XYZ file of C-alpha atoms in Angstrom:
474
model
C -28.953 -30.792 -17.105
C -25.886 -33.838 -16.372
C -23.403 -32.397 -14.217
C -19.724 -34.545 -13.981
C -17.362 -33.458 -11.615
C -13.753 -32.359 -12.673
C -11.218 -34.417 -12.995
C -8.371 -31.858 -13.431
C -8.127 -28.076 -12.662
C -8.050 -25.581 -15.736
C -4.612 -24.515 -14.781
C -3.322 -28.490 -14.107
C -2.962 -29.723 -17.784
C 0.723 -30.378 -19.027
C 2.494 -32.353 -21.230
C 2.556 -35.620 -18.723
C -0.595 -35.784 -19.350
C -0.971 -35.593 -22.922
C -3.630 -38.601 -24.171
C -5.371 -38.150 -20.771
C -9.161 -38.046 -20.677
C -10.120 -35.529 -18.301
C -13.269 -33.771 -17.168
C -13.212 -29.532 -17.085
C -15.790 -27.271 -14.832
C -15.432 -23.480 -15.424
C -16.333 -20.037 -16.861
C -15.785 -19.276 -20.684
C -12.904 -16.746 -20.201
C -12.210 -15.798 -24.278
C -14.029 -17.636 -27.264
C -11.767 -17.193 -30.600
C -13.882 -18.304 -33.957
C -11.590 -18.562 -36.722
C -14.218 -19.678 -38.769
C -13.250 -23.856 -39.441
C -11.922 -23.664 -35.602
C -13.464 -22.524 -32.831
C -11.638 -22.144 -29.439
C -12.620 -21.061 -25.995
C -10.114 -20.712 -23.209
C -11.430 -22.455 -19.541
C -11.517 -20.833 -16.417
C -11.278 -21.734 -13.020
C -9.341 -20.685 -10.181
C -6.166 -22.213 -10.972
C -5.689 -20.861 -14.282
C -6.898 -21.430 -18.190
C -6.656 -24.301 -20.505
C -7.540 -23.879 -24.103
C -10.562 -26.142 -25.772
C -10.890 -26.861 -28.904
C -14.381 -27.639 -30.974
C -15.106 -29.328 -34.113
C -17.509 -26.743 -35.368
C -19.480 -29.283 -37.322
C -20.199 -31.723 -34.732
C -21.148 -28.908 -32.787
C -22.922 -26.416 -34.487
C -24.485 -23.821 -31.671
C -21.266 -23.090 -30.637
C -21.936 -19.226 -31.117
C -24.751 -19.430 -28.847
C -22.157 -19.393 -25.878
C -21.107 -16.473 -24.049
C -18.418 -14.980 -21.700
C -18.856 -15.914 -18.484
C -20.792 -19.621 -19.160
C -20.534 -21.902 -17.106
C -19.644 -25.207 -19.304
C -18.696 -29.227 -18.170
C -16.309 -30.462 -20.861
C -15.209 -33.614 -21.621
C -12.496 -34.554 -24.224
C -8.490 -35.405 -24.736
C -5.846 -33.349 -24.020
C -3.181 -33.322 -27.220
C 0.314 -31.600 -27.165
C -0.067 -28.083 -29.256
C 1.757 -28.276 -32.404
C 5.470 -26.240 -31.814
C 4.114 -23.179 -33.391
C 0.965 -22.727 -31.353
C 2.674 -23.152 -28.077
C 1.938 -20.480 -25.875
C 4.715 -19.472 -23.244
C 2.721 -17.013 -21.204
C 0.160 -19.966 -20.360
C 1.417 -22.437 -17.862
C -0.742 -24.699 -19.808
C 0.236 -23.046 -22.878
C 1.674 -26.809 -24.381
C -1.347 -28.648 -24.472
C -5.029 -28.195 -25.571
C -8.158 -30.412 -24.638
C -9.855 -31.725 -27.865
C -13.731 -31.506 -26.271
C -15.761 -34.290 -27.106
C -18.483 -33.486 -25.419
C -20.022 -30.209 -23.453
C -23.093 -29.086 -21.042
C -23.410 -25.787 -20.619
C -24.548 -24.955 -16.510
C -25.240 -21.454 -16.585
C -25.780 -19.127 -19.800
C -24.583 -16.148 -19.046
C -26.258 -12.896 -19.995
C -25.321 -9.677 -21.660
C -22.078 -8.764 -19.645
C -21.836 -5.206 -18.132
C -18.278 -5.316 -18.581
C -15.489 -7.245 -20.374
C -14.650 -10.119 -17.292
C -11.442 -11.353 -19.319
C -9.843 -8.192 -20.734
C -8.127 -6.380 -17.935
C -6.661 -3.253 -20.405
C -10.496 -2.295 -20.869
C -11.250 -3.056 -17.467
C -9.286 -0.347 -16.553
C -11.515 2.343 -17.625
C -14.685 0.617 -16.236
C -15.986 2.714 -13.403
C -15.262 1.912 -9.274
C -19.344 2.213 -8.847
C -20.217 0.014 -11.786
C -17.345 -3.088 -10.291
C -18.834 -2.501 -7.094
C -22.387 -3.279 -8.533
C -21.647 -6.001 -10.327
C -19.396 -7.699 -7.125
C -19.365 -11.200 -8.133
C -18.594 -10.679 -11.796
C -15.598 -8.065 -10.732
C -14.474 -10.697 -8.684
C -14.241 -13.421 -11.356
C -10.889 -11.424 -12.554
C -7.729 -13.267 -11.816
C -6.072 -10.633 -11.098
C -9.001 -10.325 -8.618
C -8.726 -13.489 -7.497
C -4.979 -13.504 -7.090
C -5.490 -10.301 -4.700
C -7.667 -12.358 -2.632
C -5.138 -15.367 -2.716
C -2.327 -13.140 -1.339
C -3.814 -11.351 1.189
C -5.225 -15.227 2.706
C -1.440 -16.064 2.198
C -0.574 -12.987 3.809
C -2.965 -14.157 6.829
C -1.535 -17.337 7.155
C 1.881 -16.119 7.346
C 1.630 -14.404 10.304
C -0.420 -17.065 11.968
C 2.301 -19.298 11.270
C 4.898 -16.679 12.667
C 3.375 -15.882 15.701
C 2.953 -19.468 16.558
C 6.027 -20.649 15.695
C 7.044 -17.555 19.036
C 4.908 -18.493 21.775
C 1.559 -16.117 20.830
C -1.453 -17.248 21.246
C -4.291 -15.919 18.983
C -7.581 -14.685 20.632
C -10.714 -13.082 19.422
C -11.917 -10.240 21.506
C -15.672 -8.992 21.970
C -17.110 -6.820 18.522
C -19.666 -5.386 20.756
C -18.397 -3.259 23.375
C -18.762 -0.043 24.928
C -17.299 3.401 23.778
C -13.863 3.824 24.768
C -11.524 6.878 23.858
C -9.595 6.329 20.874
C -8.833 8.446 17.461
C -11.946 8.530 15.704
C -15.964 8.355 16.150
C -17.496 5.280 17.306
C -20.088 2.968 15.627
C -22.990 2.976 17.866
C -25.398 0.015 17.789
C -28.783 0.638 20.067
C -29.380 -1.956 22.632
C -32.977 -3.010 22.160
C -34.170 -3.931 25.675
C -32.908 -0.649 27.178
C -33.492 2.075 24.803
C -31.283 5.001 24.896
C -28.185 2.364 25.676
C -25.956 1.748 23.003
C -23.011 -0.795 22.216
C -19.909 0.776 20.316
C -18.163 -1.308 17.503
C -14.660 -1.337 18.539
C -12.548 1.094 17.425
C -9.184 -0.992 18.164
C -9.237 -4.188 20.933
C -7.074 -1.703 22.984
C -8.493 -2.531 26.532
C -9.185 -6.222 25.683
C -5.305 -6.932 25.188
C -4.058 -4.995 27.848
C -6.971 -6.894 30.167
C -4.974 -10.192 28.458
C -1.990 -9.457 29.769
C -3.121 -8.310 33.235
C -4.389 -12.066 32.841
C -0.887 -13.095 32.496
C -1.207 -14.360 28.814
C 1.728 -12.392 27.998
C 1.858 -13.257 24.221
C -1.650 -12.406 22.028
C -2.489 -11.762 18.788
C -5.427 -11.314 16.801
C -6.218 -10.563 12.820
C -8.822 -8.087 14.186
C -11.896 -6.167 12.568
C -11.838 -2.475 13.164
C -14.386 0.023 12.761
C -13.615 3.837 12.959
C -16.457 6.573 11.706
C -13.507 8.948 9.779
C -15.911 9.848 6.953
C -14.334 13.497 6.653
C -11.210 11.632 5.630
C -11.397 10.135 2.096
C -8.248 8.187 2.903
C -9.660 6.311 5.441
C -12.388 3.274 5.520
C -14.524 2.777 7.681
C -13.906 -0.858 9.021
C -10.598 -2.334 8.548
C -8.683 -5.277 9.293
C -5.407 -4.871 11.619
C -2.643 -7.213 13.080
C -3.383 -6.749 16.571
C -0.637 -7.883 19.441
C 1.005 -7.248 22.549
C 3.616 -8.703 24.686
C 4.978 -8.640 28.437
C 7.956 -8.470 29.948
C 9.820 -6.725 27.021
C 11.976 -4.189 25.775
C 11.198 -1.683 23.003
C 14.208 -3.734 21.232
C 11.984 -7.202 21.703
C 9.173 -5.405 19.858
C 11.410 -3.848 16.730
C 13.112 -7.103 16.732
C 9.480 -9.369 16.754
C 7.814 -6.359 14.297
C 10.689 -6.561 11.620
C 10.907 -10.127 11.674
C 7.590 -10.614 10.978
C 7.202 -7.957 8.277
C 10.508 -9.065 6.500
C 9.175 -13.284 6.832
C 6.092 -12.642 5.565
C 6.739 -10.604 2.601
C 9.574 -12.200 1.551
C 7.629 -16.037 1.892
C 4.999 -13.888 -0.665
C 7.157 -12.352 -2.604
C 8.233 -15.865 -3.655
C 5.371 -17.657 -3.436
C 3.380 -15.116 -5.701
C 6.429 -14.456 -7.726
C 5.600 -11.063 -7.242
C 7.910 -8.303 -9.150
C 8.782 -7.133 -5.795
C 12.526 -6.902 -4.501
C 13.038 -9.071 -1.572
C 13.064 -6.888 2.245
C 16.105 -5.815 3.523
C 16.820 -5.592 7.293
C 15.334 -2.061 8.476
C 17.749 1.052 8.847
C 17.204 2.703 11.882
C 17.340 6.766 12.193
C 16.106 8.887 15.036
C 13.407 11.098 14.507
C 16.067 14.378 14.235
C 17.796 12.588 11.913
C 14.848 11.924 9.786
C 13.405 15.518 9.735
C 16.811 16.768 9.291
C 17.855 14.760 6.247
C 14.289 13.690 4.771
C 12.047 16.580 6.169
C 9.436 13.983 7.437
C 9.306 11.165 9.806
C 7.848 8.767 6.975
C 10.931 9.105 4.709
C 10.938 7.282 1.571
C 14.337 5.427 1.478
C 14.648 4.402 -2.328
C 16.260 7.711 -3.456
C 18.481 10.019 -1.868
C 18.018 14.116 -2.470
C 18.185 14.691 0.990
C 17.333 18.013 2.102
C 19.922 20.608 3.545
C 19.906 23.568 5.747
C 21.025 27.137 4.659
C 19.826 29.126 7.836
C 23.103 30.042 9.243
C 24.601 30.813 5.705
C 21.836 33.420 4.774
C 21.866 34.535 8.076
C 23.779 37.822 7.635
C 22.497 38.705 3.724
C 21.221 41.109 2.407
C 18.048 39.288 0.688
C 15.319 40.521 3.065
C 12.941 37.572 2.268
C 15.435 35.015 3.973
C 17.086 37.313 6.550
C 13.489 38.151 8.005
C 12.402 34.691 8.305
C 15.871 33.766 10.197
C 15.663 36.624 12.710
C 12.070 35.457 13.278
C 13.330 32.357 14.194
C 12.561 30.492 11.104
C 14.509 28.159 8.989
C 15.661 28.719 5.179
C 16.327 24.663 3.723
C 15.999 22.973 0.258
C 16.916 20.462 -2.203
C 18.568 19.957 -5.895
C 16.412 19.034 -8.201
C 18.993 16.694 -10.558
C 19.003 18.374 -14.155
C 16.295 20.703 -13.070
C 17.806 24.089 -14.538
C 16.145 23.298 -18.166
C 12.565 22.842 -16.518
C 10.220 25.507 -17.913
C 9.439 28.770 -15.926
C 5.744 26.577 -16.088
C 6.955 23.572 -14.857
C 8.667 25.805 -12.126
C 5.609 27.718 -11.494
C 4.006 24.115 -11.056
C 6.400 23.195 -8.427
C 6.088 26.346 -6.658
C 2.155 26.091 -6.250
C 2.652 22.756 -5.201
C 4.676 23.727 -2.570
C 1.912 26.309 -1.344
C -0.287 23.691 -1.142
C 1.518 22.441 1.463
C 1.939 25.566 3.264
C 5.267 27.610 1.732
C 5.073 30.919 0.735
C 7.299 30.650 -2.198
C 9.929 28.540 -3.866
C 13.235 30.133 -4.057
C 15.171 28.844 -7.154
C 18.862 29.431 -7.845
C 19.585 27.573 -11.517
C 22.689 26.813 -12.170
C 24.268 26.880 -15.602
C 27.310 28.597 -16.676
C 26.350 31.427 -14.238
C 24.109 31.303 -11.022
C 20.585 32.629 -11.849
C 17.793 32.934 -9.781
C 17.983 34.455 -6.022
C 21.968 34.475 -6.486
C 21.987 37.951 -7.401
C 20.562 38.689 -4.309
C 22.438 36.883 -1.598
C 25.438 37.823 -3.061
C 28.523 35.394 -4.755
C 30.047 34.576 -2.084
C 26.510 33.326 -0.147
C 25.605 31.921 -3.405
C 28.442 30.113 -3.670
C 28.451 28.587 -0.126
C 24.932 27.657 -0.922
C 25.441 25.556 -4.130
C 28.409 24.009 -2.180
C 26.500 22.629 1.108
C 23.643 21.700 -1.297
C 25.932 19.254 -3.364
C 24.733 20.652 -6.641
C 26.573 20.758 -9.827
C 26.183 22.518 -13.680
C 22.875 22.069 -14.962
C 20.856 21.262 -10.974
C 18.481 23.293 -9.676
C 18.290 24.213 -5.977
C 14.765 24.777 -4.459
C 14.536 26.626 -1.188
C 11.499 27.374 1.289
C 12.081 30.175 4.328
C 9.607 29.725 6.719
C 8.975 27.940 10.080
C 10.492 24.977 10.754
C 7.788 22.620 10.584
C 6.418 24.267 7.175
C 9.541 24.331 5.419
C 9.808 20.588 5.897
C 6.729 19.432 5.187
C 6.616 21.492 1.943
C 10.033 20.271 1.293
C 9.261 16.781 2.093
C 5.782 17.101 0.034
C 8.092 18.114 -2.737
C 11.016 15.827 -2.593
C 8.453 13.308 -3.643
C 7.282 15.094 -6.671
C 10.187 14.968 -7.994
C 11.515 11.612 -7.186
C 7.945 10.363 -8.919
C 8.971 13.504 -12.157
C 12.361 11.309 -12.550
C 11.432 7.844 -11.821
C 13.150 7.659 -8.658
C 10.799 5.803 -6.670
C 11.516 2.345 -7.156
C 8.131 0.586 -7.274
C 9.470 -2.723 -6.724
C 11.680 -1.922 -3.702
C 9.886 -2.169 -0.380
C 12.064 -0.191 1.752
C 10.904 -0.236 5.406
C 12.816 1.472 8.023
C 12.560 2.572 11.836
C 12.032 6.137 12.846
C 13.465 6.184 16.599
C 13.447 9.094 19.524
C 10.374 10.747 18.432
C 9.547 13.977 20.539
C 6.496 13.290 23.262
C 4.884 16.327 21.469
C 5.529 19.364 19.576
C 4.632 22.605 19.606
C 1.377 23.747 17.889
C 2.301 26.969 16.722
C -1.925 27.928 15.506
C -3.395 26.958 18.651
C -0.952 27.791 21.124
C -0.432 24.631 22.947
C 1.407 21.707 23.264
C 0.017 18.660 21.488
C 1.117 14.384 20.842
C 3.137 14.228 18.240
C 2.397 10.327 18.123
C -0.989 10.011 20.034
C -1.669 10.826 23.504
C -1.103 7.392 24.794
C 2.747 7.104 24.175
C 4.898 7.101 28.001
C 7.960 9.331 27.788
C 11.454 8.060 28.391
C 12.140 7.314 31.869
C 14.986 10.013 31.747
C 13.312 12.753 30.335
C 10.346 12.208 32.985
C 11.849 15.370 35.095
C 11.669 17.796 32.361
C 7.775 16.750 31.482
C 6.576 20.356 33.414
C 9.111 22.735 32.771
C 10.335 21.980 29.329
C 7.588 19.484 27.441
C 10.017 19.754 24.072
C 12.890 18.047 25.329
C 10.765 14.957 26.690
């Protein structure tokens, strides 16, 4: 079997180099036979370039398969006007093979490498078995290239500032963090184990005891969360820490980095992404107040709204019980929601269960309020639809309950329907800060005060007085 090395990348060829004889290496990626023309498009790495056979000189050409491995040597030609292809960056020339080896014939394939619309309903488990063919995709590939890109962003970032990157121990002992630990037995002492580390926690903070005030690390993680399908088991994490700073040095450093580095990919990639803005800042109360939740997302408004104090005198038991429990009655408009279907209400109702409420309290309006109106009364009713913001042909969704429930139902559901009317932007990547969070909140099941970040977080120097006698406003 001759091997020649390339002389040119699949994705290179243009129309400079029209007349140029080149050498190819690369997978068949789609084989057209049109009968007097055959045609296979090249792939490498860098993209595709279309060959063309003379089907008598070579007459086994239907022997090859997707996913061959061929040398080619031949010409590349301009494509005549009409077969240009636009979509190709090589899409104005063609390489007129004049000779071929094939280096690997490929077998039957499990699945179809080069067409990503049927790849789509090919099976996680099956990709996963077949690895190195899945990763052949470009789109595969391209995923790989970004996230290397990604990488070397923030290498270059963190230089460019004074960091120094440092890799920290993998095998370590058990330390408290979040999750389960790896364990890994230590052979010469049985019954001794290392622990795979969870987070390089005590390894940075041991840095900058050392005085090397500026690390970072692209760091392996490994966390044993297998009751949580959201979560893998090892990950890879920016990892850093600083001295001598401010909680403004480190939302300063954190948003420059995030808005450098995905802007620089954004570009490079030509992703169909929306370039980062700078970061709004709200404080936690803020965020639960307007938003429900202290992950808001920021690419549509419906911001929630508080009725507590208007329904606090009315006559509808179902709201005036939950208020004098102590409870809150909030909600939101659902934009053109009063022609939903009682079913597609229903739906929206047993979502909001699922996320604790009790019930969804509707109040459509149309010519007439409909709904709960008749039951707070019109002049409640009215106050209600005013504060809300809603107008002829809304509807207004409300959950009376605790505090915390009503918001994260609320939350849960101002989501569903910003995905129901295409609110959510999915090329916007809108970051923002959530400031002033609470040291920890009440948990109203077991009766105790827990973190409401993690347990690790120092309270503000001012509220340090009030840490025994009134742990809510620290």
């Amino acid at each position: 079997m001759a091997f020649h090395k390339r002389t040119m990348f699949c994705g290179e060829p243009r129309v400079e180099h029209v007349g140029q004889a080149v050498v190819l290496n690369g997978w068949v990626h789609r084989i057209r036979d049109l009968g007097g023309l055959f045609f296979i498009d090249l792939r490498d790495r860098t993209g595709l370039c279309q060959l063309v056979f003379d089907v008598e000189r070579f007459p086994n050409l239907h022997e090859l398969r997707h996913e061959s491995v061929l040398c080619v040597h031949g010409t590349l030609q301009a494509r005549s006007p009409e077969t240009v292809n636009p979509k190709m960056p090589t899409g104005e020339v063609e390489l007129i093979v004049e000779s071929f080896e094939v280096l690997s014939r490929a077998a039957v394939l499990p699945f179809p490498v080069s067409d990503e619309s049927q790849m789509r309903n090919v099976s996680e488990e099956l990709r996963i078995k077949h690895r190195y063919l899945d990763l052949r995709r470009p789109s595969m590939y391209r995923k790989l290239a970004v996230r290397a890109a990604v990488v070397r962003e923030i290498r270059r970032y963190l230089d460019e500032r004074g960091f120094l990157e440092i890799e920290t121990p993998i095998f370590t002992r058990s330390t408290p963090e979040g999750a389960r630990d790896y364990l890994v037995p230590y052979r010469l002492s049985p019954g001794k184990f290392y622990a795979l580390p969870q987070s390089p926690q005590q390894y940075k903070q041991l840095l900058m005891v050392a005085g090397v005030e500026r690390y970072y690390q692209i760091a392996k993680c490994f966390r044993d969360e297998a009751q949580r399908a959201d979560r893998q088991p090892e990950f890879t994490q920016l990892d850093l820490e600083m001295s001598f700073v401010t909680q403004e040095d480190i939302l300063e450093l954190a948003e420059g980095l995030t808005r450098a580095v995905c802007n620089r990919i954004i570009e490079q990639f030509e992703l169909p992404l929306q370039p980062v803005e700078p970061f709004p800042r709200l404080t936690y109360d803020e965020a639960m107040e307007r938003f429900g939740t202290d992950k808001p997302d920021l690419r549509f408004g419906l911001e929630l709204f508080t009725a507590t104090d208007l329904v606090r005198e009315t006559e509808f038991r179902v709201f005036r019980s939950v208020v004098e429990s102590g409870g809150v009655v909030r909600g939101i408009v659902y934009p053109g929601g009063a022609s939903l279907s009682r079913k597609e209400v229903g739906e929206l109702e047993e979502f909001a269960k699922g996320f604790g409420a009790k019930g969804l309290a509707q109040i459509p309006i149309g010519d007439s309020l409909g709904g709960i109106a008749r039951h707070l009364g019109e002049e409640v009713a009215q106050a209600i639809v005013e504060r809300s913001g809603a107008v002829k042909g809304d509807l207004i969704l409300m959950v009376a309950d605790r505090a915390d429930v009503a918001n994260e139902a609320l939350a849960r559901l101002r989501n569903r329907i910003g995905d129901q009317l295409s609110l959510r932007d999915p090329s916007v990547l809108k970051f923002c800060w959530v400031l002033d969070f609470p040291l920890v909140l009440w948990n109203e099941d077991e009766q105790r005060w827990d973190a409401s970040h993690h347990p690790f977080t120092g309270p503000k120097e001012e509220d340090l007085e009030f840490l025994e006698s009134d742990p809510g406003r620290v």
